[in-house]
Backbone as numpy.savetxt, mean C-alpha at the origin, in Angstrom:
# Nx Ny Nz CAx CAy CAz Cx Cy Cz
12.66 14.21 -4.00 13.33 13.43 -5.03 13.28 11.97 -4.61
13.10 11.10 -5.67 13.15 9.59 -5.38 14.36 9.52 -4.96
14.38 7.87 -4.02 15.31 7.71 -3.36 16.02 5.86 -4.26
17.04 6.26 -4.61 17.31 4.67 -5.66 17.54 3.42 -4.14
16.66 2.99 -4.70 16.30 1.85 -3.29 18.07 0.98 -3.21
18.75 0.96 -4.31 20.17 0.36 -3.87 21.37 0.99 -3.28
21.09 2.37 -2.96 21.94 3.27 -2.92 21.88 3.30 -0.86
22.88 3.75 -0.72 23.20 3.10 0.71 21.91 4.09 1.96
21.24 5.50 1.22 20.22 5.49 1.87 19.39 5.29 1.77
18.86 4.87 0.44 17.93 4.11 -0.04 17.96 2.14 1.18
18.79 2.03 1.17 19.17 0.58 2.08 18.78 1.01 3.24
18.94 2.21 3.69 18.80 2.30 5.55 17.16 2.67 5.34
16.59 3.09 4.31 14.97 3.70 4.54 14.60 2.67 4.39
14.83 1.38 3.57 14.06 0.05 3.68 13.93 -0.59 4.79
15.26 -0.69 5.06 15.63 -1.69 6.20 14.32 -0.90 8.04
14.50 0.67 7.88 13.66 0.97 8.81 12.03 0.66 8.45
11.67 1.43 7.50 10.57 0.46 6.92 9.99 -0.91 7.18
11.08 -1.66 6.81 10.63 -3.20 7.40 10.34 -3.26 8.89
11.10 -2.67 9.54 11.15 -2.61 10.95 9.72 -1.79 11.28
9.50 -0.73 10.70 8.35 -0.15 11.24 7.27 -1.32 10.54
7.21 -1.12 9.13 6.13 -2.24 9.05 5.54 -3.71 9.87
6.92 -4.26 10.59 6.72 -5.04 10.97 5.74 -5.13 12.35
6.26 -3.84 12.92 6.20 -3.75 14.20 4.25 -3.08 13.95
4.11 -2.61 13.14 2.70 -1.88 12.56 2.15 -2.98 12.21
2.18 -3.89 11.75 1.36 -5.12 11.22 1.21 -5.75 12.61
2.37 -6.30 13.32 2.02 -7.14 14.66 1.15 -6.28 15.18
0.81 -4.88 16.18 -0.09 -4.62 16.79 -0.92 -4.36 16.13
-1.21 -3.98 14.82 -2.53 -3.98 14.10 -3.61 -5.51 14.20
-2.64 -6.42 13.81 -3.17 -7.73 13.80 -4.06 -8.12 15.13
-2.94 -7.79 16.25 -3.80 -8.24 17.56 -4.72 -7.39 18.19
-4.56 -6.26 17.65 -5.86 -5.35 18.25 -6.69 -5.00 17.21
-6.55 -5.52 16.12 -7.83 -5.73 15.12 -8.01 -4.31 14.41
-6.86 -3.60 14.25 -6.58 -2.27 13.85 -6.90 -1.26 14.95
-7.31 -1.54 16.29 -7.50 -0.44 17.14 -6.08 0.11 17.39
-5.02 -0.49 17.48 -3.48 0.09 17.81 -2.69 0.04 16.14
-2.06 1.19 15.80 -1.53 1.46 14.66 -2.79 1.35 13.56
-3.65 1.04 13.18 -4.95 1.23 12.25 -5.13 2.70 11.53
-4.14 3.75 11.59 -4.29 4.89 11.44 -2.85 5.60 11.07
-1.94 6.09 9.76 -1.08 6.95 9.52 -1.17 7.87 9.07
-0.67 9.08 9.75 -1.08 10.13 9.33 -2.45 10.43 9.18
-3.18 10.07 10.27 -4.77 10.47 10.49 -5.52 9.54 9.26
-4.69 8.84 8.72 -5.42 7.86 7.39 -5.56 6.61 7.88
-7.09 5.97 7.46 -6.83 4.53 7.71 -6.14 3.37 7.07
-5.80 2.15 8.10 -4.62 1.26 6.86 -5.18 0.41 7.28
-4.94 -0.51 5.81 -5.37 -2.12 5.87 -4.05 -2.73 5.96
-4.48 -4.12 6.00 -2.97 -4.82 5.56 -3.22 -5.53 4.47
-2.33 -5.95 3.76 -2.39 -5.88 2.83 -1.63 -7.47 2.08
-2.09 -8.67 1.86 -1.21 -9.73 2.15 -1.24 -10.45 0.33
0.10 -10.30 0.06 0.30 -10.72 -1.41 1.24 -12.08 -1.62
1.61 -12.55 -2.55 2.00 -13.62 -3.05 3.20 -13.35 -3.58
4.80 -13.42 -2.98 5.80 -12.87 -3.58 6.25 -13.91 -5.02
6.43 -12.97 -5.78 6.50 -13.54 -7.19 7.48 -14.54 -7.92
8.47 -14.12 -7.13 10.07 -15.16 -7.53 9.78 -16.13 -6.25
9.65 -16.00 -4.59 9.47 -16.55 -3.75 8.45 -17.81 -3.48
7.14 -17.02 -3.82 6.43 -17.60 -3.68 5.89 -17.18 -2.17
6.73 -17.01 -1.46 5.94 -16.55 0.22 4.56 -15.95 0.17
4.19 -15.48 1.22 3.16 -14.58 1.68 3.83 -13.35 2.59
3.68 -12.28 1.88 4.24 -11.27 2.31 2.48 -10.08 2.82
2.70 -9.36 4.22 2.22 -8.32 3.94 2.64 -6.95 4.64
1.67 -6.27 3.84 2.25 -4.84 4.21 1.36 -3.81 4.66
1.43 -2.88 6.00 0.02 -1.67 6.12 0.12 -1.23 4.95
-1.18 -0.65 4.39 -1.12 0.48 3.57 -2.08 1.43 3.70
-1.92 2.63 4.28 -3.52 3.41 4.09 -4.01 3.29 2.86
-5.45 3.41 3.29 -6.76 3.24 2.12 -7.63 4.33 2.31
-8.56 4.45 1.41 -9.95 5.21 1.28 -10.55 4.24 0.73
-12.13 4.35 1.13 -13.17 3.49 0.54 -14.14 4.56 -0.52
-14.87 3.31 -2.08 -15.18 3.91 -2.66 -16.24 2.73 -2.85
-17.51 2.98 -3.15 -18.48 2.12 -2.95 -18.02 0.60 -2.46
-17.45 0.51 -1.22 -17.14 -0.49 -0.85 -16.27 -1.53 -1.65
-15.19 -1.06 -2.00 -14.53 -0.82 -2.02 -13.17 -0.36 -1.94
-12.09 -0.85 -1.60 -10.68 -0.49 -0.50 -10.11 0.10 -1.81
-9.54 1.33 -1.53 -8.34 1.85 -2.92 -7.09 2.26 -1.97
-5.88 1.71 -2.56 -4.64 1.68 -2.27 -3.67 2.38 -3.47
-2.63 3.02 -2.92 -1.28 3.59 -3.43 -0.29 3.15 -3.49
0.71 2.54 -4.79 1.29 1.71 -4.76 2.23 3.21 -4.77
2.80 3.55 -3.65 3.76 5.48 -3.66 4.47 4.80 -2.80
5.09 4.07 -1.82 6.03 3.63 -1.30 6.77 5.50 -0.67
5.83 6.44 0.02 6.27 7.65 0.36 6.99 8.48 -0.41
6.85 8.07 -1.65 7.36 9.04 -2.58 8.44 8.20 -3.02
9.08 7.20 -2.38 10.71 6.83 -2.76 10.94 6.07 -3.99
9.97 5.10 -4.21 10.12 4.16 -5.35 8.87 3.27 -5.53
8.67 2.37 -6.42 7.78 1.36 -6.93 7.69 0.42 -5.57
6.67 0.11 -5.06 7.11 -0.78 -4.03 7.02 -2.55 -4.38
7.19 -3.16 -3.93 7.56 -4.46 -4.36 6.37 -5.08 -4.04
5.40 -4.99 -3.26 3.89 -5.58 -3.37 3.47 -5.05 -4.38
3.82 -4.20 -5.14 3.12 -3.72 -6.09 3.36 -4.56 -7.37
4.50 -4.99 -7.68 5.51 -5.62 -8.62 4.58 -7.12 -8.46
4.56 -7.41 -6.90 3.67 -9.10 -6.68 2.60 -9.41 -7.52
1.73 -7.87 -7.28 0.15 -8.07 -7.39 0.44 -8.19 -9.02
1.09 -7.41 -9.49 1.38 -7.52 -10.85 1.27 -8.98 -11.48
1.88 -9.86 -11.11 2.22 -11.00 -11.23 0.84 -11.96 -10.90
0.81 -11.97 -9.62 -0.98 -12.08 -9.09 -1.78 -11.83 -8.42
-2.11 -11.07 -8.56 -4.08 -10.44 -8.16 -4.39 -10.71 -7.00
-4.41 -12.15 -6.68 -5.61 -12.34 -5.67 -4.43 -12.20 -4.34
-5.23 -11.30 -3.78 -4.87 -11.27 -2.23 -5.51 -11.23 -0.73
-5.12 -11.06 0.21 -6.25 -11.13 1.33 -5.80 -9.84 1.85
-6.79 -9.45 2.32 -6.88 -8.21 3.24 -7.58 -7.68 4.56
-6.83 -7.39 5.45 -7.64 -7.24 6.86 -7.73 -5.64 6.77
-8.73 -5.21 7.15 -9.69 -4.04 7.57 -10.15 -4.05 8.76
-9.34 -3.57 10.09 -9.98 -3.17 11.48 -10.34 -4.91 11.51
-11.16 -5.64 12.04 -11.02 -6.56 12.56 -11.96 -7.76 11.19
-12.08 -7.39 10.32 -12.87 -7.91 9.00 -11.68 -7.78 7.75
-11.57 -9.55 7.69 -10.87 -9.90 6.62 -11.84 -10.47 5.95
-10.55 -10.23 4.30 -11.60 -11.12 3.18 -10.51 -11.42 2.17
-10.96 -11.94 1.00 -9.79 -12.16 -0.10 -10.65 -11.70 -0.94
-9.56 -10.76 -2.09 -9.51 -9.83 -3.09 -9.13 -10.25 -4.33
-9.72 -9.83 -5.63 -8.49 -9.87 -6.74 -8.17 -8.53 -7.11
-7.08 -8.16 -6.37 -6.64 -6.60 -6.88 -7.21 -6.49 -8.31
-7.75 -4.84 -8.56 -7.69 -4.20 -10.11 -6.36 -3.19 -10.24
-5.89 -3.23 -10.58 -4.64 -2.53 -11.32 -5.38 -1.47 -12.30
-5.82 -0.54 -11.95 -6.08 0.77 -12.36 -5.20 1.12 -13.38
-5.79 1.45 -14.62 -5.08 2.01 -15.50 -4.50 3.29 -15.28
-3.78 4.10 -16.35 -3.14 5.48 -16.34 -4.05 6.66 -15.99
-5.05 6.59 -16.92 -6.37 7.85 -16.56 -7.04 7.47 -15.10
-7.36 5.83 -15.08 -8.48 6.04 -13.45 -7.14 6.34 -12.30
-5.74 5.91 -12.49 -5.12 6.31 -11.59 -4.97 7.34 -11.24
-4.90 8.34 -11.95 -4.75 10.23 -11.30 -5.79 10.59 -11.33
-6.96 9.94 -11.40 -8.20 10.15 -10.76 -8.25 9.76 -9.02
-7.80 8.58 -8.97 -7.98 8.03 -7.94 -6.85 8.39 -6.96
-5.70 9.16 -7.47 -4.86 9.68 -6.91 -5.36 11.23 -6.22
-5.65 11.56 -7.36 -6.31 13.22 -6.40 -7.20 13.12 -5.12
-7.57 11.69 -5.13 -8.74 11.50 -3.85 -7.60 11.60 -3.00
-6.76 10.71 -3.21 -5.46 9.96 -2.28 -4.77 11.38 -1.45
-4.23 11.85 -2.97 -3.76 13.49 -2.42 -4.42 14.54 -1.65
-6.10 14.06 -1.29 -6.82 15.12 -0.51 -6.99 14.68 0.90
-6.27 13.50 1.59 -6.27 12.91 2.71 -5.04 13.17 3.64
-4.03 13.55 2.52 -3.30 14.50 3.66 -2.43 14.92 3.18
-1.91 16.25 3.71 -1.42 17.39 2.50 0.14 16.94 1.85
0.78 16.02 2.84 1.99 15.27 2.65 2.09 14.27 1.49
1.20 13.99 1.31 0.62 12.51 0.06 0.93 13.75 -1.27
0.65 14.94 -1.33 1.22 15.48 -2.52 2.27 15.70 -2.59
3.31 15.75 -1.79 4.68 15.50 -2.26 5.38 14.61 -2.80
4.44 13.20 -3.19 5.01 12.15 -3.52 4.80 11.67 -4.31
4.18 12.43 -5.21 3.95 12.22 -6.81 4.87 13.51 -7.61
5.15 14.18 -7.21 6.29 15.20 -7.15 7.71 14.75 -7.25
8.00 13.65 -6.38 9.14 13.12 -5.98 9.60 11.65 -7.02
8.73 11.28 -7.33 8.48 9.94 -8.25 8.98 10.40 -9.93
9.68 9.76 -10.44 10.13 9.49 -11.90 8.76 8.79 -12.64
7.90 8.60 -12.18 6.87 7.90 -12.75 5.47 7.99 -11.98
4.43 7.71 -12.74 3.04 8.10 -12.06 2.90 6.93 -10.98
2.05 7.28 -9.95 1.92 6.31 -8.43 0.59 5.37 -9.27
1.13 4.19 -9.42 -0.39 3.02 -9.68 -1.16 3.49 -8.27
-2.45 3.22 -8.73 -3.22 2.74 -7.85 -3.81 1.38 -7.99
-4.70 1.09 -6.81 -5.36 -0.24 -6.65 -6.51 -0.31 -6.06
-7.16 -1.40 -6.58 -8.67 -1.33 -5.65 -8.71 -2.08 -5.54
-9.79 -2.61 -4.02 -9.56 -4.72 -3.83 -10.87 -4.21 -3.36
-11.70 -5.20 -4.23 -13.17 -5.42 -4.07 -13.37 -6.71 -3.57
-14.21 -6.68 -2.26 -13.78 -8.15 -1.73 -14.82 -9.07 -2.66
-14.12 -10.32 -2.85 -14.78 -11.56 -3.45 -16.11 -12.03 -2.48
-17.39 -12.04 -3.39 -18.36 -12.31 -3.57 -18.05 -13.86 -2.40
């Protein structure tokens, strides 16, 4: 079952989240994805967006699969809720992204309704846990693809 991100355990799964993310982005960064580059046997990029009311630069791991070169991402936040890079990209597109030790800048595609549960069943065959979280969701998981800029 989704978890209402304002509700006081909804507050403690973020707040660890941030903490793990954080701590997953720093050694990813300096070992070029050789340390943390991998959840749940899946590979992760990072993932760096443009916060929308802020304005900052926010980023976040996210495992990926590649599809003709190609990065595709799950905006499933583990089943709990919409995640808030997702809400960014919404707003704007272009982002940068590191892959193992090869960055580039992207303009996210925002996958419609049909290519998304297409691109979700790939998602769901990478590890058997990823199907519980379209199960758990009040709403279908967007997907994303960042084709790096030419």
């Amino acid at each position: 079952m989704a978890v209402d991100r304002r509700s006081t355990k909804g507050k403690a799964m973020a707040t660890m989240n941030r903490g793990f993310g954080a701590l997953q982005r720093t050694l990813y960064r300096v070992s070029n994805g050789r340390i943390m580059g991998k959840t749940a046997g899946v590979p992760v990029l990072l993932l760096t967006v443009t916060g929308r009311r802020s304005g900052k630069r926010r980023t976040v791991p996210l495992v990926y699969w590649e599809r003709d070169g190609a990065y595709v991402v799950s905006a499933s936040a583990a089943g709990m809720w919409l995640p808030m890079w997702y809400r960014n990209l919404e707003a704007d597109p272009r982002v940068e992204v590191q892959v193992g030790a090869r960055r580039f800048t992207s303009t996210a595609h925002l996958a419609d309704a049909a290519e998304s549960l297409e691109l979700w069943a790939v998602t769901e065959s990478l590890n058997k846990r990823f199907a519980d979280y379209r199960e758990s969701l009040d709403h279908d998981i967007p997907m994303v693809v960042l084709n790096p800029d030419a």
